[in-house]
CSV table of C-alpha atoms in Angstrom, one decimal:
chain,number,residue,atom,x,y,z
R,251,MET,CA,85.1,77.3,131.8
R,252,GLU,CA,85.4,80.0,129.4
R,253,GLU,CA,83.7,83.5,130.0
R,254,THR,CA,81.0,84.4,127.4
R,255,ILE,CA,82.0,87.7,125.7
R,256,THR,CA,78.8,89.8,125.0
R,257,LEU,CA,78.6,92.5,122.3
R,258,ASP,CA,78.4,95.3,125.0
R,259,MET,CA,81.6,94.1,126.8
R,260,PHE,CA,83.4,93.9,123.4
R,261,LYS,CA,82.2,97.3,122.1
R,262,LYS,CA,83.2,98.9,125.4
R,263,SER,CA,86.6,97.6,125.3
R,264,MET,CA,87.2,98.1,121.5
R,265,LEU,CA,85.9,101.8,121.4
R,266,THR,CA,88.5,102.7,124.1
R,267,SER,CA,91.2,100.8,122.2
R,268,VAL,CA,90.1,102.2,118.7
R,269,SER,CA,90.1,105.8,120.0
R,270,GLY,CA,93.6,105.4,121.3
R,271,HIS,CA,94.8,103.8,118.2
R,272,LEU,CA,93.3,106.5,116.1
R,273,ASP,CA,94.8,109.3,118.3
R,274,MET,CA,98.3,107.7,118.0
R,275,LEU,CA,98.0,107.5,114.2
R,276,MET,CA,96.7,111.1,113.9
R,277,LYS,CA,99.7,112.4,116.0
R,278,ARG,CA,102.2,110.3,114.0
R,279,LYS,CA,100.9,111.1,110.6
R,280,LYS,CA,100.0,114.8,111.6
R,281,ARG,CA,96.8,114.7,109.7
R,282,ASN,CA,93.1,114.0,110.7
R,283,ILE,CA,91.7,110.6,109.9
R,284,ALA,CA,87.8,111.0,109.6
R,285,PHE,CA,86.3,108.1,111.5
R,286,PRO,CA,83.1,109.2,113.2
R,287,GLN,CA,82.2,107.3,116.5
R,288,GLU,CA,78.9,106.0,114.9
R,289,LYS,CA,81.0,104.3,112.1
R,290,GLN,CA,83.6,102.9,114.7
R,291,GLU,CA,80.6,101.3,116.5
R,292,GLN,CA,79.1,99.7,113.5
R,293,ALA,CA,82.6,98.3,112.5
R,294,ILE,CA,83.1,96.9,115.9
R,295,GLU,CA,79.5,95.2,115.9
R,296,LEU,CA,80.5,93.7,112.5
R,297,VAL,CA,83.8,92.4,114.0
R,298,PHE,CA,81.5,90.7,116.7
R,299,LYS,CA,79.2,89.2,114.2
R,300,ILE,CA,81.9,87.9,111.8
R,301,SER,CA,83.6,86.3,114.9
R,302,GLU,CA,80.3,84.7,115.8
R,303,LEU,CA,79.8,83.4,112.3
R,304,TYR,CA,83.1,81.6,112.4
R,305,LYS,CA,82.9,80.7,116.1
R,306,LEU,CA,86.2,82.7,117.1
R,307,SER,CA,86.8,85.1,119.8
R,308,PRO,CA,86.1,88.7,118.6
R,309,PHE,CA,89.3,89.7,120.4
R,310,ASP,CA,91.3,87.3,118.4
R,311,VAL,CA,89.9,88.5,115.1
R,312,ALA,CA,90.9,92.0,116.0
R,313,SER,CA,94.5,90.9,116.9
R,314,SER,CA,97.6,90.2,115.0
R,315,LYS,CA,97.5,86.4,115.5
R,316,ARG,CA,98.0,84.8,112.2
R,317,SER,CA,96.3,81.4,112.6
R,318,ARG,CA,94.6,80.2,109.3
R,319,GLU,CA,91.1,80.6,110.8
R,320,LEU,CA,91.8,84.1,112.0
R,321,VAL,CA,93.4,85.2,108.6
R,322,PHE,CA,90.2,83.7,106.8
R,323,ALA,CA,87.8,85.6,109.1
R,324,ARG,CA,89.8,88.9,108.6
R,325,CYS,CA,89.8,88.5,105.0
R,326,ILE,CA,86.1,88.1,104.9
R,327,LEU,CA,85.7,90.9,107.4
R,328,THR,CA,87.8,93.4,105.3
R,329,VAL,CA,85.5,92.4,102.2
R,330,GLU,CA,82.4,93.1,104.4
R,331,LEU,CA,83.7,96.4,105.6
R,332,LEU,CA,84.5,97.5,102.0
R,333,ARG,CA,81.1,96.5,100.9
R,334,LYS,CA,79.9,99.1,103.6
R,335,TYR,CA,82.0,101.8,102.2
R,336,TYR,CA,84.8,101.9,104.8
R,337,THR,CA,88.2,103.1,103.8
R,338,LYS,CA,91.1,100.8,104.1
R,339,THR,CA,92.7,103.1,106.7
R,340,ASN,CA,89.4,102.9,108.8
R,341,ILE,CA,89.6,99.1,108.6
R,342,GLY,CA,93.2,99.1,109.5
R,343,VAL,CA,92.3,101.3,112.6
R,344,VAL,CA,89.3,98.8,113.7
R,345,LEU,CA,91.8,95.7,113.2
R,346,PHE,CA,94.8,97.5,114.6
R,347,HIS,CA,96.7,97.2,111.3
R,348,GLY,CA,98.1,99.6,108.9
R,349,HIS,CA,96.6,100.5,105.5
R,350,ALA,CA,99.2,98.3,104.0
R,351,ALA,CA,98.1,95.2,105.8
R,352,ILE,CA,94.6,95.9,104.6
R,353,VAL,CA,95.7,96.0,101.0
R,354,TYR,CA,97.7,92.8,101.6
R,355,SER,CA,94.4,91.2,103.2
R,356,VAL,CA,92.6,92.1,99.9
R,357,LYS,CA,95.2,90.6,97.7
R,358,ASN,CA,95.2,87.5,99.9
R,359,HIS,CA,91.5,87.1,99.5
R,360,LEU,CA,91.7,87.3,95.7
R,361,LYS,CA,94.7,84.8,95.9
R,362,LEU,CA,92.6,82.4,97.9
R,363,ILE,CA,89.6,82.7,95.7
R,364,LYS,CA,91.7,82.3,92.4
R,365,THR,CA,93.4,79.1,93.9
R,366,LYS,CA,90.0,77.8,94.9
R,367,ASN,CA,91.4,77.0,98.5
R,368,LYS,CA,88.8,74.6,100.0
R,369,GLU,CA,89.0,75.8,103.4
R,370,TYR,CA,88.4,79.4,102.3
R,371,GLN,CA,85.7,78.4,100.0
R,372,GLY,CA,83.9,77.0,103.1
R,373,CYS,CA,84.3,80.3,104.9
R,374,LEU,CA,82.8,82.2,101.8
R,375,GLY,CA,79.9,79.7,101.9
R,376,HIS,CA,79.3,80.8,105.5
R,377,TYR,CA,79.7,84.4,104.5
R,378,LYS,CA,77.1,83.8,101.4
R,379,ASN,CA,74.5,82.4,104.0
R,380,TYR,CA,75.1,85.3,106.3
R,381,LEU,CA,74.4,87.6,103.5
R,382,LYS,CA,71.3,85.8,102.5
R,383,GLU,CA,70.0,86.0,106.1
R,384,MET,CA,70.5,89.7,105.8
R,385,GLY,CA,68.1,89.6,102.8
R,386,PHE,CA,70.5,90.0,99.9
R,387,ASP,CA,69.6,88.0,96.8
R,388,LYS,CA,72.7,89.3,94.9
R,389,ILE,CA,75.6,91.0,95.8
R,390,SER,CA,78.8,92.3,93.9
R,391,ILE,CA,81.6,93.7,96.0
R,392,ASN,CA,84.3,95.8,94.2
R,393,ASP,CA,87.6,97.2,95.5
R,394,GLN,CA,87.8,101.0,95.1
R,395,PRO,CA,89.5,102.6,93.5
R,396,SER,CA,90.8,99.7,91.4
R,397,GLY,CA,87.4,98.3,90.8
R,398,VAL,CA,88.6,94.7,91.1
R,399,SER,CA,85.8,92.3,91.8
R,400,LEU,CA,86.3,91.0,95.3
R,401,PHE,CA,83.0,88.9,95.8
R,402,CYS,CA,80.0,88.2,93.8
R,403,TYR,CA,77.1,85.9,94.1
R,404,GLN,CA,73.7,85.7,92.3
């Protein structure tokens, strides 16, 4: 029998890991990465919500596993975090990836939309329903600074 992971359990575990990852990055790059605790908590809660939306383990979504379902969930999570004005570096910190992996995730998202991948379209349908439940009638998400449209529904 699988143990149910609660938001509090996940948040406690992830905050410790994210803080350690952030410290390691700042030491290696010898620069400060602005990522307040409150924003970290909000991002972790979003990882949990997206994992629930797609019926995945939140720890798997925040891992480096590359199964199709996890890649799709991470792409949509990246888009959602960009919608909430997180930087690609901060998204990478929460997902334990580098900035380049997040840029690749955005490119992968655009490629999957362009090729009309049926599985990914289904995932986007779940994401649209999630946004509607949150009270959004219309939404447009653009990548910064390029301005490329990542997601739009009306």
